[in-house]
CSV table of C-alpha atoms and ligand atoms in Angstrom, one decimal:
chain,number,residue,atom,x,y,z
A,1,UNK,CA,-32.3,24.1,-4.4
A,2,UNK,CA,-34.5,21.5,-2.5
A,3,UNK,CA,-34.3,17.9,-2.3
A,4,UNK,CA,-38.1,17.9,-4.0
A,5,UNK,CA,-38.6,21.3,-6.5
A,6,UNK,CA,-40.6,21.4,-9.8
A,7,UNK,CA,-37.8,19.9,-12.5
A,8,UNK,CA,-36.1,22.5,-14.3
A,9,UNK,CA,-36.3,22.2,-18.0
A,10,UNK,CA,-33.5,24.5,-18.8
A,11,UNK,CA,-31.2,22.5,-16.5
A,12,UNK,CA,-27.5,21.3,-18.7
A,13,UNK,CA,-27.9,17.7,-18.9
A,14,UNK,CA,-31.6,18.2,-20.2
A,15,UNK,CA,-30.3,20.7,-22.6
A,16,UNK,CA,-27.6,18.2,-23.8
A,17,UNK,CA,-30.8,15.4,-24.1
A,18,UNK,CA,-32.4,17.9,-26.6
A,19,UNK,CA,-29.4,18.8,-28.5
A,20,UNK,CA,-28.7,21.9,-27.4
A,21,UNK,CA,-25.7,21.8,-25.6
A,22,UNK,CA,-22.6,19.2,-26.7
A,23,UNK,CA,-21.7,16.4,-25.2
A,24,UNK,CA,-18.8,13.7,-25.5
A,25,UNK,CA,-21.2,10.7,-25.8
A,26,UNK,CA,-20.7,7.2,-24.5
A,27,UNK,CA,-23.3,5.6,-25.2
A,28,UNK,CA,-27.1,6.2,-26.2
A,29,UNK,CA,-30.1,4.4,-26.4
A,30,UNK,CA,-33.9,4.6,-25.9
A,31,UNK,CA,-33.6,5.0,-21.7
A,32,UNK,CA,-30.1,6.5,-21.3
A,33,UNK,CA,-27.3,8.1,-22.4
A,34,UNK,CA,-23.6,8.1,-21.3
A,35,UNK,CA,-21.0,10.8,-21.6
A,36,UNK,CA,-17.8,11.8,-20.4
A,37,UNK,CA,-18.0,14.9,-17.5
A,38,UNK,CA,-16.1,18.2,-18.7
A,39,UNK,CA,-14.8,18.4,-15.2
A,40,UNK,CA,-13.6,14.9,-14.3
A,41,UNK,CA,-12.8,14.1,-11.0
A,42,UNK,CA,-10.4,11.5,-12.3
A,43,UNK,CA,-9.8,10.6,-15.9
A,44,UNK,CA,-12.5,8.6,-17.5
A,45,UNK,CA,-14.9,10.2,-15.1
A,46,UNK,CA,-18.6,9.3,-17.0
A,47,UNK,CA,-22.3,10.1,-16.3
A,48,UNK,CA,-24.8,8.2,-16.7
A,49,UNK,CA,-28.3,10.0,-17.1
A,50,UNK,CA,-31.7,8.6,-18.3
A,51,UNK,CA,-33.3,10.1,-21.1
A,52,UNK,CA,-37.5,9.7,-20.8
A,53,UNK,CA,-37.6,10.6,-17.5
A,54,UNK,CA,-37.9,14.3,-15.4
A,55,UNK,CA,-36.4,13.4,-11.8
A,56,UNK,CA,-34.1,15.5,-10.6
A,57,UNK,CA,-32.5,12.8,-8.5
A,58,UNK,CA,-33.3,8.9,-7.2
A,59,UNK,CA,-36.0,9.9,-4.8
A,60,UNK,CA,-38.0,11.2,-8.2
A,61,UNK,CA,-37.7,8.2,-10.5
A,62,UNK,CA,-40.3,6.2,-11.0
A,63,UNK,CA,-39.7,2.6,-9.3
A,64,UNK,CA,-40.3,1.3,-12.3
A,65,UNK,CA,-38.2,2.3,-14.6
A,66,UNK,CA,-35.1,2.5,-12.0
A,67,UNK,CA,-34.2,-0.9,-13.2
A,68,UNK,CA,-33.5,-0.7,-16.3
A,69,UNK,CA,-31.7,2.4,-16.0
A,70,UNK,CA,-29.2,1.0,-13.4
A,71,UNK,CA,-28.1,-1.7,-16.0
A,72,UNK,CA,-27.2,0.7,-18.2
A,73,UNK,CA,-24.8,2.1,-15.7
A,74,UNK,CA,-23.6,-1.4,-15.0
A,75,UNK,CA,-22.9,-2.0,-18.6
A,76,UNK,CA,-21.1,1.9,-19.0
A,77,UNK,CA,-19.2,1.0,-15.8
A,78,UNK,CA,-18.3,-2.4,-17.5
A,79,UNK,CA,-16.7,-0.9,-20.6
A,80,UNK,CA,-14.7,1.7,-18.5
A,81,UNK,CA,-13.0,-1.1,-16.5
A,82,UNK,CA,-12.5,-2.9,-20.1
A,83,UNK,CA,-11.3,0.2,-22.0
A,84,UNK,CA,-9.6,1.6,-18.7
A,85,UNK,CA,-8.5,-1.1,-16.5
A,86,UNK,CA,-8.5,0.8,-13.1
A,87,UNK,CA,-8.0,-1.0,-9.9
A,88,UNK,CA,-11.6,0.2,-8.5
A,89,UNK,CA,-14.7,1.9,-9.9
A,90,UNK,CA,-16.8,4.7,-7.9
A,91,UNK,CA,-20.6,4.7,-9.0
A,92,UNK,CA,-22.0,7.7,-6.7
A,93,UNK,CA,-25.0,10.0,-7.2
A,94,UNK,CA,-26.0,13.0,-5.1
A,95,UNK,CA,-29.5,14.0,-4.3
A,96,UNK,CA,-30.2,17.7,-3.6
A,97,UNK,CA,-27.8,20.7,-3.1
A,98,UNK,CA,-27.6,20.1,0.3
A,99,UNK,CA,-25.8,17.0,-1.0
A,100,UNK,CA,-23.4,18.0,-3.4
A,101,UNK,CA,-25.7,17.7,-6.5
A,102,UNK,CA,-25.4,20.5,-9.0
A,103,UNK,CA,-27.0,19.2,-12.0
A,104,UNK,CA,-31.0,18.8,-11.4
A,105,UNK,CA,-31.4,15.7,-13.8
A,106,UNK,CA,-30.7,12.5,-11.9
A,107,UNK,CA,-27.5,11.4,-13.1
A,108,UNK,CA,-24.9,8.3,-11.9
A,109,UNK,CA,-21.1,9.4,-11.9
A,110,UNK,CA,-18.8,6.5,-12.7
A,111,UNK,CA,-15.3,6.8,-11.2
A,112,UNK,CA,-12.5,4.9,-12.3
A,113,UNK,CA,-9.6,4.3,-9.6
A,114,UNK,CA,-6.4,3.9,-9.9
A,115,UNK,CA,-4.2,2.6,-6.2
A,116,UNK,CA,-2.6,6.1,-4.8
A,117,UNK,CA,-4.2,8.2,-7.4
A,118,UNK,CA,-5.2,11.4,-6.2
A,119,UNK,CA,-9.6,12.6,-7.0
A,120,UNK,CA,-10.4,15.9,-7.8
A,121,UNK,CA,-12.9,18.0,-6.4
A,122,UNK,CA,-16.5,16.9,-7.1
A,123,UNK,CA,-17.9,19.7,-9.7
A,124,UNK,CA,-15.5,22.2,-9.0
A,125,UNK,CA,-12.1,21.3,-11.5
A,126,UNK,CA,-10.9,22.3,-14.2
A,127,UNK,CA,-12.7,21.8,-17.8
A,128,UNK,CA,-11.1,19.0,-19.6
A,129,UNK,CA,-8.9,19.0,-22.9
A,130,UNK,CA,-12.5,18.0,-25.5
A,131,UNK,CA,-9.9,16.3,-27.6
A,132,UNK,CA,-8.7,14.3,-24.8
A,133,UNK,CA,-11.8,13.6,-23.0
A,134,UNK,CA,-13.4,12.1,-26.9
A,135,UNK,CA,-10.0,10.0,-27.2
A,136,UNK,CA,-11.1,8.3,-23.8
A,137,UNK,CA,-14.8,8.4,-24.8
A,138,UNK,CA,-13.8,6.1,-27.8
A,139,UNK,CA,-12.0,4.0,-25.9
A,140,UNK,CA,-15.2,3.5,-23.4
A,141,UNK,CA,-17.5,3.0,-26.9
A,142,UNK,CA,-15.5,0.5,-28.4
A,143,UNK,CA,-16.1,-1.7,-24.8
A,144,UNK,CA,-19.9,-0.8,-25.0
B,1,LIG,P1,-23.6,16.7,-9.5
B,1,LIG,O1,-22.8,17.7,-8.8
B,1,LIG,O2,-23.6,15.4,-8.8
B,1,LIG,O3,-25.0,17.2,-9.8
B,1,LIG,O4,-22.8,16.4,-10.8
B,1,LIG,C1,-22.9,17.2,-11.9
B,1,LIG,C2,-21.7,16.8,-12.8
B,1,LIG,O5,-21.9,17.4,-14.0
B,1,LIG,C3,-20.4,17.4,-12.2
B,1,LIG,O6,-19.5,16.4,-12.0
B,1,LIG,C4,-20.0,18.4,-13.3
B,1,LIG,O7,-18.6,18.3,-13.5
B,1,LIG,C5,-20.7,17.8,-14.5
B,1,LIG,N1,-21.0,18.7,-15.6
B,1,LIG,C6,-21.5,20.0,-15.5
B,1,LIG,N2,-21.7,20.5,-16.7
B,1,LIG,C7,-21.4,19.6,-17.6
B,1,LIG,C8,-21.5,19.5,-19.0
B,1,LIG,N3,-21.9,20.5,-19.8
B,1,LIG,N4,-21.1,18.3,-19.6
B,1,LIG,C9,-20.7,17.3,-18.9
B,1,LIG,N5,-20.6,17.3,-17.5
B,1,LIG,C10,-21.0,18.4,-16.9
């Protein structure tokens, strides 16, 4: 994978947008949705992903609708400190293979940190408990 390729319409998180993969959801609306990551670096590990738009990563989104998108990871990675009260958040985002990125829908990952707690690998853990991961999902929706 490339840095700039056609996007892929078959990709997860644009299977997930059209309802055919699950998701724990955060929070939805017209220009983004929010849901927890099955393999979570730490716990509470969310992405943030926008919903109208076909870039596979920052360099691809329009300028013009960047704005709006990155208050809507503000406001997901303001309910996870509410509902999670970590000692530091992580917003990161790869762009391109060559970078890390494995999912070819531009998405934000939001990181809650705890002092001397230990990350996980980036997209290479284990899948997480579903009960678990919608128990912290509520928690996160309740702060939305
Ligand atoms: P990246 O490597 O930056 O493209 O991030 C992709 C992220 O998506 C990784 O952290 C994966 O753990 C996560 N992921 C992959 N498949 C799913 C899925 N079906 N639902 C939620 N998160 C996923």
């Amino acid at each position: 994978m490339t840095l700039h390729a056609p996007y892929d319409p078959d990709n997860i998180f644009a299977k997930i947008l059209r309802g055919e993969m699950p998701c724990v959801k955060v929070f939805e609306d017209d220009l983004a949705l929010a849901f927890m990551d099955v393999f979570p670096q730490v716990e509470g590990h969310t992405l943030v992903i926008p919903k109208q738009e076909t870039a596979r990563n920052l360099l691809d989104m329009p300028t013009d609708k960047l704005g709006a998108l990155i208050t809507r990871v503000q406001s997901v990675a303001q309910a996870v400190e509410k509902a999670l009260q970590p000692d530091g958040i992580v917003v990161t985002q790869f762009n391109g293979a060559a970078a890390g990125q494995t999912v070819f829908h531009l998405h934000f990952h939001i990181l809650p940190r705890r002092e001397g707690e230990r990350v996980g690998a980036h997209a290479s853990g284990g899948m997480a408990d579903l009960a678990e991961l919608e128990t912290i999902a509520a928690k996160i929706r309740a702060e939305m």
